[in-house]
Amino acid sequence: MTDLTDIIKPSNVAVITGGASGIGLAAAKHFATQGMNVVIADLGADRLAEAAKAVAAMSGEDRVMAVETDVSDKAALQALERQVVQRFGKVHVLMNNAGIGPETSIFSDDSGWDAILGVNLMGVVNGTRTFGPGMLAHGEPGLIINTGSKQGITTPPGNPAYNVSKSGVKVFTEALEHELRNTKGGKISAHLLIPGFVFTGLTKGDRTDKPAAAWTPEQTVDFMIESIEKGDFYILCPDNDVARPVDERRMAWAIGDIIENRPPLSRWHPDYAERFKAFLEGK
Ligand code: NAD
């Protein structure tokens, strides 16, 4: 169990990257309704201003700070940290959540790979390494929540750079939690948010209506908070299509590729189609 009343409370400070849209914005609003000072870091002055207005409607303008920050730029994250500390003193919740998913393939040009790894992976690594020491040093309890993906665990074919980035976020956040729980006197815990299918800027495309299978960003944030309260590190979100037992079998099959000495991604290999289907059905 994690006592969030000591963390998510008035005057404490939450920093959310990718906070101008989707899951990050829903989290920013949630923290604002609890009276926290909220910092949203994202791209685009107009988008940020609009998001800041929506968050301020929950808590008041003096409790919101919006800073244009490219998380793939370490110096920009360091500048953000200085600004936040100057204005609010301390950080209690860091949510490294900014993410992108342009199409990539193994041999596609460098731009997609560089962008995805820079934002999704190095944004999380550098965000944590920039804010983490100060969060530990002030001695008050806090959270570092990094947004991963099921695609970083079951690694489906389609967008290899995205999978690599999210797999890296998983590994980094696991190591982070190990480090934090072995830090004497430290009161910060780490959590890996693993969303299901969520209707956001990332997944919308041209659609205006939420597909039945998707969760809303708000549902995702509610589940995230409940899970952290329960003490969960892995916040494995279902959606309206995929229940937890299905995710459990998909993950078990993926690690089974190594244990059973199958080819990688055998779930999508025609020779294993029947066996995977039977495994999924519990046979
Ligand atoms: P979103 O597009 O609504 O939000 C992502 C935000 O990140 C945007 O506001 C975007 O401007 C911002 N961002 C992009 N590049 C940035 C940069 N360089 N610096 C700062 N901010 C930047 O999408 P979302 O679904 O809310 O995404 C949030 C996180 O959830 C991402 O890490 C994404 O990979 C992850 N995720 C989403 C889903 C889903 O189904 N939506 C599933 C699994 C994981």
mmCIF file of C-alpha atoms and ligand atoms in Angstrom:
data_model
loop_
_atom_site.group_PDB
_atom_site.id
_atom_site.type_symbol
_atom_site.label_atom_id
_atom_site.label_comp_id
_atom_site.label_asym_id
_atom_site.label_seq_id
_atom_site.Cartn_x
_atom_site.Cartn_y
_atom_site.Cartn_z
ATOM 1 C CA MET A 1 0.000 0.000 0.000
ATOM 2 C CA THR A 2 1.168 3.526 -0.742
ATOM 3 C CA ASP A 3 -0.328 6.323 1.325
ATOM 4 C CA LEU A 4 -1.021 8.868 -1.375
ATOM 5 C CA THR A 5 -2.538 11.364 1.061
ATOM 6 C CA ASP A 6 1.037 12.324 1.959
ATOM 7 C CA ILE A 7 1.975 12.874 -1.676
ATOM 8 C CA ILE A 8 -1.042 13.946 -3.710
ATOM 9 C CA LYS A 9 -2.072 16.816 -1.481
ATOM 10 C CA PRO A 10 -2.456 20.603 -1.596
ATOM 11 C CA SER A 11 0.751 22.560 -2.172
ATOM 12 C CA ASN A 12 2.760 19.536 -3.230
ATOM 13 C CA VAL A 13 4.102 19.651 -6.775
ATOM 14 C CA ALA A 14 3.532 17.415 -9.802
ATOM 15 C CA VAL A 15 5.494 17.680 -13.048
ATOM 16 C CA ILE A 16 4.006 15.970 -16.093
ATOM 17 C CA THR A 17 5.708 15.720 -19.453
ATOM 18 C CA GLY A 18 3.372 15.374 -22.401
ATOM 19 C CA GLY A 19 0.897 17.081 -20.087
ATOM 20 C CA ALA A 20 -0.924 19.091 -22.758
ATOM 21 C CA SER A 21 -2.885 16.161 -24.157
ATOM 22 C CA GLY A 22 -4.301 12.685 -23.559
ATOM 23 C CA ILE A 23 -3.167 10.699 -20.524
ATOM 24 C CA GLY A 24 -0.793 13.458 -19.351
ATOM 25 C CA LEU A 25 -3.501 16.116 -19.415
ATOM 26 C CA ALA A 26 -5.938 13.832 -17.572
ATOM 27 C CA ALA A 27 -3.252 13.256 -14.927
ATOM 28 C CA ALA A 28 -2.564 16.996 -14.669
ATOM 29 C CA LYS A 29 -6.273 17.644 -14.101
ATOM 30 C CA HIS A 30 -6.477 14.883 -11.508
ATOM 31 C CA PHE A 31 -3.522 16.264 -9.535
ATOM 32 C CA ALA A 32 -4.973 19.779 -9.801
ATOM 33 C CA THR A 33 -8.317 18.660 -8.362
ATOM 34 C CA GLN A 34 -6.351 17.423 -5.341
ATOM 35 C CA GLY A 35 -4.907 20.917 -4.852
ATOM 36 C CA MET A 36 -1.428 20.174 -6.131
ATOM 37 C CA ASN A 37 0.719 22.694 -7.963
ATOM 38 C CA VAL A 38 0.938 21.270 -11.453
ATOM 39 C CA VAL A 39 3.641 21.787 -14.044
ATOM 40 C CA ILE A 40 2.897 20.698 -17.576
ATOM 41 C CA ALA A 41 5.793 20.341 -19.979
ATOM 42 C CA ASP A 42 4.986 19.826 -23.624
ATOM 43 C CA LEU A 43 5.461 21.276 -27.097
ATOM 44 C CA GLY A 44 3.543 24.154 -28.719
ATOM 45 C CA ALA A 45 2.785 27.405 -26.926
ATOM 46 C CA ASP A 46 -0.886 27.460 -27.948
ATOM 47 C CA ARG A 47 -1.561 23.875 -26.943
ATOM 48 C CA LEU A 48 0.186 24.471 -23.626
ATOM 49 C CA ALA A 49 -1.791 27.635 -22.953
ATOM 50 C CA GLU A 50 -5.053 25.835 -23.646
ATOM 51 C CA ALA A 51 -4.101 22.917 -21.419
ATOM 52 C CA ALA A 52 -2.939 25.244 -18.642
ATOM 53 C CA LYS A 53 -6.318 26.982 -18.762
ATOM 54 C CA ALA A 54 -8.150 23.677 -18.420
ATOM 55 C CA VAL A 55 -5.950 22.621 -15.494
ATOM 56 C CA ALA A 56 -6.218 26.047 -13.835
ATOM 57 C CA ALA A 57 -10.003 25.718 -13.948
ATOM 58 C CA MET A 58 -9.590 22.906 -11.387
ATOM 59 C CA SER A 59 -7.180 24.627 -9.033
ATOM 60 C CA GLY A 60 -6.472 28.280 -9.879
ATOM 61 C CA GLU A 61 -3.987 29.991 -12.155
ATOM 62 C CA ASP A 62 -1.364 30.421 -9.441
ATOM 63 C CA ARG A 63 -1.150 26.646 -9.087
ATOM 64 C CA VAL A 64 -0.338 25.889 -12.727
ATOM 65 C CA MET A 65 2.845 26.339 -14.679
ATOM 66 C CA ALA A 66 3.175 25.435 -18.361
ATOM 67 C CA VAL A 67 6.644 25.264 -19.844
ATOM 68 C CA GLU A 68 7.491 24.557 -23.429
ATOM 69 C CA THR A 69 10.008 21.725 -23.091
ATOM 70 C CA ASP A 70 11.329 19.240 -25.599
ATOM 71 C CA VAL A 71 11.998 16.170 -23.467
ATOM 72 C CA SER A 72 14.468 14.820 -26.011
ATOM 73 C CA ASP A 73 16.712 17.766 -25.087
ATOM 74 C CA LYS A 74 18.478 17.138 -21.793
ATOM 75 C CA ALA A 75 19.400 20.810 -21.347
ATOM 76 C CA ALA A 76 15.720 21.735 -21.733
ATOM 77 C CA LEU A 77 14.789 19.284 -18.948
ATOM 78 C CA GLN A 78 17.507 20.727 -16.733
ATOM 79 C CA ALA A 79 16.200 24.248 -17.398
ATOM 80 C CA LEU A 80 12.683 23.039 -16.558
ATOM 81 C CA GLU A 81 13.862 21.614 -13.232
ATOM 82 C CA ARG A 82 15.512 24.905 -12.300
ATOM 83 C CA GLN A 83 12.352 26.851 -13.165
ATOM 84 C CA VAL A 84 10.111 24.501 -11.195
ATOM 85 C CA VAL A 85 12.317 24.548 -8.116
ATOM 86 C CA GLN A 86 12.563 28.319 -8.293
ATOM 87 C CA ARG A 87 8.790 28.716 -8.409
ATOM 88 C CA PHE A 88 7.487 25.835 -6.273
ATOM 89 C CA GLY A 89 10.527 24.681 -4.262
ATOM 90 C CA LYS A 90 10.211 20.894 -4.509
ATOM 91 C CA VAL A 91 8.864 18.184 -6.772
ATOM 92 C CA HIS A 92 6.810 15.303 -5.336
ATOM 93 C CA VAL A 93 5.353 13.632 -8.437
ATOM 94 C CA LEU A 94 7.240 13.278 -11.688
ATOM 95 C CA MET A 95 5.362 11.712 -14.571
ATOM 96 C CA ASN A 96 7.626 11.088 -17.566
ATOM 97 C CA ASN A 97 4.864 10.557 -20.051
ATOM 98 C CA ALA A 98 5.620 12.393 -23.322
ATOM 99 C CA GLY A 99 5.517 9.982 -26.217
ATOM 100 C CA ILE A 100 5.341 9.796 -29.988
ATOM 101 C CA GLY A 101 4.824 6.975 -32.448
ATOM 102 C CA PRO A 102 5.770 7.885 -36.006
ATOM 103 C CA GLU A 103 5.981 4.853 -38.271
ATOM 104 C CA THR A 104 9.317 3.096 -38.423
ATOM 105 C CA SER A 105 10.649 -0.114 -39.867
ATOM 106 C CA ILE A 106 13.961 -1.834 -39.305
ATOM 107 C CA PHE A 107 15.564 -0.147 -42.327
ATOM 108 C CA SER A 108 13.585 3.091 -42.474
ATOM 109 C CA ASP A 109 15.610 6.309 -42.372
ATOM 110 C CA ASP A 110 17.136 7.618 -39.171
ATOM 111 C CA SER A 111 14.615 10.373 -38.490
ATOM 112 C CA GLY A 112 11.869 8.179 -37.002
ATOM 113 C CA TRP A 113 14.306 6.129 -34.929
ATOM 114 C CA ASP A 114 16.087 9.198 -33.580
ATOM 115 C CA ALA A 115 12.824 10.962 -32.756
ATOM 116 C CA ILE A 116 11.208 8.001 -30.992
ATOM 117 C CA LEU A 117 14.260 7.001 -28.994
ATOM 118 C CA GLY A 118 14.950 10.657 -28.137
ATOM 119 C CA VAL A 119 11.458 11.357 -26.818
ATOM 120 C CA ASN A 120 10.116 8.034 -25.533
ATOM 121 C CA LEU A 121 13.299 6.596 -24.063
ATOM 122 C CA MET A 122 15.818 9.381 -23.435
ATOM 123 C CA GLY A 123 13.012 11.732 -22.357
ATOM 124 C CA VAL A 124 12.240 9.278 -19.545
ATOM 125 C CA VAL A 125 15.877 8.537 -18.693
ATOM 126 C CA ASN A 126 16.893 12.194 -18.647
ATOM 127 C CA GLY A 127 13.683 13.330 -16.924
ATOM 128 C CA THR A 128 14.323 10.885 -14.104
ATOM 129 C CA ARG A 129 18.044 11.662 -13.882
ATOM 130 C CA THR A 130 17.352 15.411 -13.851
ATOM 131 C CA PHE A 131 14.555 15.513 -11.266
ATOM 132 C CA GLY A 132 15.302 12.363 -9.243
ATOM 133 C CA PRO A 133 18.250 13.585 -7.139
ATOM 134 C CA GLY A 134 16.346 16.661 -5.906
ATOM 135 C CA MET A 135 13.250 14.562 -5.155
ATOM 136 C CA LEU A 136 15.329 12.202 -3.031
ATOM 137 C CA ALA A 137 17.252 15.009 -1.350
ATOM 138 C CA HIS A 138 14.225 16.885 0.020
ATOM 139 C CA GLY A 139 13.274 13.795 2.001
ATOM 140 C CA GLU A 140 9.504 13.974 1.500
ATOM 141 C CA PRO A 141 7.606 11.064 -0.085
ATOM 142 C CA GLY A 142 7.017 11.102 -3.815
ATOM 143 C CA LEU A 143 6.466 9.176 -7.019
ATOM 144 C CA ILE A 144 8.175 8.793 -10.362
ATOM 145 C CA ILE A 145 5.705 7.400 -12.895
ATOM 146 C CA ASN A 146 7.077 6.450 -16.294
ATOM 147 C CA THR A 147 4.720 5.689 -19.152
ATOM 148 C CA GLY A 148 5.636 2.497 -20.946
ATOM 149 C CA SER A 149 3.517 0.328 -23.204
ATOM 150 C CA LYS A 150 2.423 -3.260 -23.705
ATOM 151 C CA GLN A 151 4.355 -2.923 -26.963
ATOM 152 C CA GLY A 152 7.521 -2.740 -24.869
ATOM 153 C CA ILE A 153 6.693 -6.125 -23.331
ATOM 154 C CA THR A 154 5.094 -8.266 -26.052
ATOM 155 C CA THR A 155 6.865 -6.295 -28.824
ATOM 156 C CA PRO A 156 4.408 -6.913 -31.702
ATOM 157 C CA PRO A 157 5.610 -6.417 -35.278
ATOM 158 C CA GLY A 158 4.788 -3.009 -36.761
ATOM 159 C CA ASN A 159 6.840 -0.244 -35.203
ATOM 160 C CA PRO A 160 10.206 -1.565 -34.020
ATOM 161 C CA ALA A 161 11.561 1.799 -32.828
ATOM 162 C CA TYR A 162 8.488 2.317 -30.629
ATOM 163 C CA ASN A 163 8.861 -1.188 -29.153
ATOM 164 C CA VAL A 164 12.561 -0.657 -28.491
ATOM 165 C CA SER A 165 11.859 2.670 -26.780
ATOM 166 C CA LYS A 166 9.123 1.268 -24.549
ATOM 167 C CA SER A 167 11.092 -1.865 -23.763
ATOM 168 C CA GLY A 168 13.868 0.480 -22.628
ATOM 169 C CA VAL A 169 11.414 2.428 -20.462
ATOM 170 C CA LYS A 170 10.395 -0.829 -18.760
ATOM 171 C CA VAL A 171 13.980 -1.886 -18.061
ATOM 172 C CA PHE A 172 15.012 1.593 -16.918
ATOM 173 C CA THR A 173 12.029 1.952 -14.583
ATOM 174 C CA GLU A 174 12.586 -1.499 -13.064
ATOM 175 C CA ALA A 175 16.212 -0.585 -12.345
ATOM 176 C CA LEU A 176 15.059 2.777 -10.987
ATOM 177 C CA GLU A 177 12.672 1.151 -8.506
ATOM 178 C CA HIS A 178 15.412 -1.220 -7.365
ATOM 179 C CA GLU A 179 17.711 1.762 -6.824
ATOM 180 C CA LEU A 180 15.057 3.773 -4.981
ATOM 181 C CA ARG A 181 14.042 1.020 -2.610
ATOM 182 C CA ASN A 182 17.701 0.494 -1.713
ATOM 183 C CA THR A 183 18.357 4.188 -1.115
ATOM 184 C CA LYS A 184 18.646 4.752 2.611
ATOM 185 C CA GLY A 185 16.090 7.265 3.828
ATOM 186 C CA GLY A 186 14.634 7.630 0.339
ATOM 187 C CA LYS A 187 10.868 8.000 0.164
ATOM 188 C CA ILE A 188 10.378 7.984 -3.594
ATOM 189 C CA SER A 189 8.857 4.995 -5.383
ATOM 190 C CA ALA A 190 8.843 4.320 -9.103
ATOM 191 C CA HIS A 191 5.933 2.960 -11.140
ATOM 192 C CA LEU A 192 5.586 1.748 -14.709
ATOM 193 C CA LEU A 193 2.312 2.840 -16.298
ATOM 194 C CA ILE A 194 1.338 0.348 -19.010
ATOM 195 C CA PRO A 195 -1.747 1.735 -20.734
ATOM 196 C CA GLY A 196 -4.086 -0.407 -22.787
ATOM 197 C CA PHE A 197 -5.740 1.127 -25.840
ATOM 198 C CA VAL A 198 -6.554 4.724 -24.863
ATOM 199 C CA PHE A 199 -8.302 7.239 -27.105
ATOM 200 C CA THR A 200 -5.789 10.123 -27.288
ATOM 201 C CA GLY A 201 -3.882 12.273 -29.743
ATOM 202 C CA LEU A 202 -1.549 9.341 -30.308
ATOM 203 C CA THR A 203 -4.226 6.844 -31.348
ATOM 204 C CA LYS A 204 -7.071 9.023 -32.674
ATOM 205 C CA GLY A 205 -6.024 9.437 -36.281
ATOM 206 C CA ASP A 206 -9.019 10.932 -38.075
ATOM 207 C CA ARG A 207 -11.573 9.503 -35.661
ATOM 208 C CA THR A 208 -13.610 11.885 -33.560
ATOM 209 C CA ASP A 209 -15.589 9.287 -31.567
ATOM 210 C CA LYS A 210 -13.903 6.968 -29.098
ATOM 211 C CA PRO A 211 -13.916 3.386 -30.413
ATOM 212 C CA ALA A 212 -15.726 0.985 -28.092
ATOM 213 C CA ALA A 213 -12.503 -0.917 -27.378
ATOM 214 C CA ALA A 214 -10.634 2.105 -26.030
ATOM 215 C CA TRP A 215 -10.499 3.556 -22.542
ATOM 216 C CA THR A 216 -10.592 7.287 -21.953
ATOM 217 C CA PRO A 217 -7.503 9.048 -20.569
ATOM 218 C CA GLU A 218 -9.487 9.733 -17.384
ATOM 219 C CA GLN A 219 -10.221 6.003 -16.868
ATOM 220 C CA THR A 220 -6.533 5.310 -17.329
ATOM 221 C CA VAL A 221 -5.535 7.891 -14.717
ATOM 222 C CA ASP A 222 -8.150 6.623 -12.228
ATOM 223 C CA PHE A 223 -6.762 3.098 -12.666
ATOM 224 C CA MET A 224 -3.218 4.431 -12.267
ATOM 225 C CA ILE A 225 -4.039 6.116 -8.956
ATOM 226 C CA GLU A 226 -5.899 3.049 -7.603
ATOM 227 C CA SER A 227 -2.974 0.814 -8.585
ATOM 228 C CA ILE A 228 -0.369 3.029 -6.930
ATOM 229 C CA GLU A 229 -2.520 3.135 -3.782
ATOM 230 C CA LYS A 230 -2.463 -0.675 -3.803
ATOM 231 C CA GLY A 231 1.336 -0.520 -3.988
ATOM 232 C CA ASP A 232 1.630 -1.789 -7.561
ATOM 233 C CA PHE A 233 4.801 -1.125 -9.524
ATOM 234 C CA TYR A 234 3.419 -2.520 -12.792
ATOM 235 C CA ILE A 235 0.253 -0.599 -13.617
ATOM 236 C CA LEU A 236 -1.078 -2.957 -16.255
ATOM 237 C CA CYS A 237 -4.223 -1.297 -17.583
ATOM 238 C CA PRO A 238 -6.925 -3.287 -19.300
ATOM 239 C CA ASP A 239 -9.184 -1.674 -21.902
ATOM 240 C CA ASN A 240 -12.663 -2.512 -23.165
ATOM 241 C CA ASP A 241 -11.266 -5.188 -25.469
ATOM 242 C CA VAL A 242 -8.407 -6.768 -23.554
ATOM 243 C CA ALA A 243 -8.853 -8.018 -19.999
ATOM 244 C CA ARG A 244 -5.929 -8.715 -17.679
ATOM 245 C CA PRO A 245 -5.936 -12.537 -18.162
ATOM 246 C CA VAL A 246 -5.423 -12.041 -21.913
ATOM 247 C CA ASP A 247 -2.481 -9.700 -21.274
ATOM 248 C CA GLU A 248 -1.042 -12.204 -18.808
ATOM 249 C CA ARG A 249 -1.102 -14.990 -21.408
ATOM 250 C CA ARG A 250 0.329 -12.772 -24.139
ATOM 251 C CA MET A 251 3.206 -11.764 -21.853
ATOM 252 C CA ALA A 252 3.788 -15.339 -20.709
ATOM 253 C CA TRP A 253 3.903 -16.491 -24.338
ATOM 254 C CA ALA A 254 6.425 -13.762 -25.184
ATOM 255 C CA ILE A 255 8.862 -14.793 -22.430
ATOM 256 C CA GLY A 256 8.123 -18.407 -23.372
ATOM 257 C CA ASP A 257 9.838 -17.783 -26.722
ATOM 258 C CA ILE A 258 13.134 -17.825 -24.820
ATOM 259 C CA ILE A 259 12.273 -20.568 -22.352
ATOM 260 C CA GLU A 260 10.844 -22.891 -25.035
ATOM 261 C CA ASN A 261 13.533 -21.903 -27.563
ATOM 262 C CA ARG A 262 10.978 -20.761 -30.136
ATOM 263 C CA PRO A 263 11.722 -18.126 -32.793
ATOM 264 C CA PRO A 264 11.223 -14.544 -31.616
ATOM 265 C CA LEU A 265 7.729 -13.085 -32.033
ATOM 266 C CA SER A 266 6.452 -16.637 -32.529
ATOM 267 C CA ARG A 267 2.980 -15.330 -31.673
ATOM 268 C CA TRP A 268 2.973 -13.908 -35.208
ATOM 269 C CA HIS A 269 4.755 -16.897 -36.824
ATOM 270 C CA PRO A 270 2.416 -19.061 -38.926
ATOM 271 C CA ASP A 271 3.968 -22.297 -37.596
ATOM 272 C CA TYR A 272 2.936 -21.332 -34.063
ATOM 273 C CA ALA A 273 -0.496 -19.851 -34.792
ATOM 274 C CA GLU A 274 -2.463 -22.888 -33.555
ATOM 275 C CA ARG A 275 -0.287 -23.377 -30.489
ATOM 276 C CA PHE A 276 -0.605 -19.735 -29.504
ATOM 277 C CA LYS A 277 -4.368 -19.836 -29.991
ATOM 278 C CA ALA A 278 -4.628 -22.900 -27.750
ATOM 279 C CA PHE A 279 -2.351 -21.272 -25.145
ATOM 280 C CA LEU A 280 -4.502 -18.161 -25.125
ATOM 281 C CA GLU A 281 -7.572 -20.318 -24.552
ATOM 282 C CA GLY A 282 -5.823 -21.989 -21.623
ATOM 283 C CA LYS A 283 -5.479 -25.383 -23.338
HETATM 284 P P1 NAD B 1 -0.981 12.188 -26.746
HETATM 285 O O1 NAD B 1 -0.430 12.376 -28.099
HETATM 286 O O2 NAD B 1 -2.359 12.681 -26.464
HETATM 287 O O3 NAD B 1 0.006 12.785 -25.640
HETATM 288 C C1 NAD B 1 1.399 12.764 -25.780
HETATM 289 C C2 NAD B 1 1.941 14.161 -25.504
HETATM 290 O O4 NAD B 1 3.382 14.115 -25.567
HETATM 291 C C3 NAD B 1 1.466 15.187 -26.549
HETATM 292 O O5 NAD B 1 0.860 16.294 -25.906
HETATM 293 C C4 NAD B 1 2.753 15.580 -27.245
HETATM 294 O O6 NAD B 1 2.772 16.921 -27.707
HETATM 295 C C5 NAD B 1 3.791 15.347 -26.153
HETATM 296 N N1 NAD B 1 5.126 15.272 -26.708
HETATM 297 C C6 NAD B 1 5.524 14.652 -27.862
HETATM 298 N N2 NAD B 1 6.827 14.877 -28.085
HETATM 299 C C7 NAD B 1 7.278 15.653 -27.068
HETATM 300 C C8 NAD B 1 8.542 16.211 -26.742
HETATM 301 N N3 NAD B 1 9.606 16.023 -27.530
HETATM 302 N N4 NAD B 1 8.641 16.929 -25.603
HETATM 303 C C9 NAD B 1 7.564 17.145 -24.811
HETATM 304 N N5 NAD B 1 6.343 16.643 -25.083
HETATM 305 C C10 NAD B 1 6.206 15.909 -26.183
HETATM 306 O O7 NAD B 1 -0.903 10.603 -26.479
HETATM 307 P P2 NAD B 1 -1.092 9.738 -25.149
HETATM 308 O O8 NAD B 1 -1.656 8.463 -25.589
HETATM 309 O O9 NAD B 1 -1.733 10.491 -24.058
HETATM 310 O O10 NAD B 1 0.438 9.442 -24.800
HETATM 311 C C11 NAD B 1 0.947 9.470 -23.489
HETATM 312 C C12 NAD B 1 1.884 8.305 -23.289
HETATM 313 O O11 NAD B 1 1.130 7.090 -23.279
HETATM 314 C C13 NAD B 1 2.933 8.129 -24.394
HETATM 315 O O12 NAD B 1 4.197 7.854 -23.797
HETATM 316 C C14 NAD B 1 2.432 6.937 -25.161
HETATM 317 O O13 NAD B 1 3.482 6.242 -25.809
HETATM 318 C C15 NAD B 1 1.791 6.128 -24.058
HETATM 319 N N6 NAD B 1 0.823 5.109 -24.483
HETATM 320 C C16 NAD B 1 -0.362 5.455 -25.040
HETATM 321 C C17 NAD B 1 -1.257 4.468 -25.418
HETATM 322 C C18 NAD B 1 -2.582 4.791 -26.054
HETATM 323 O O14 NAD B 1 -3.318 3.865 -26.438
HETATM 324 N N7 NAD B 1 -2.939 6.049 -26.184
HETATM 325 C C19 NAD B 1 -0.949 3.117 -25.210
HETATM 326 C C20 NAD B 1 0.269 2.794 -24.634
HETATM 327 C C21 NAD B 1 1.147 3.803 -24.257
#
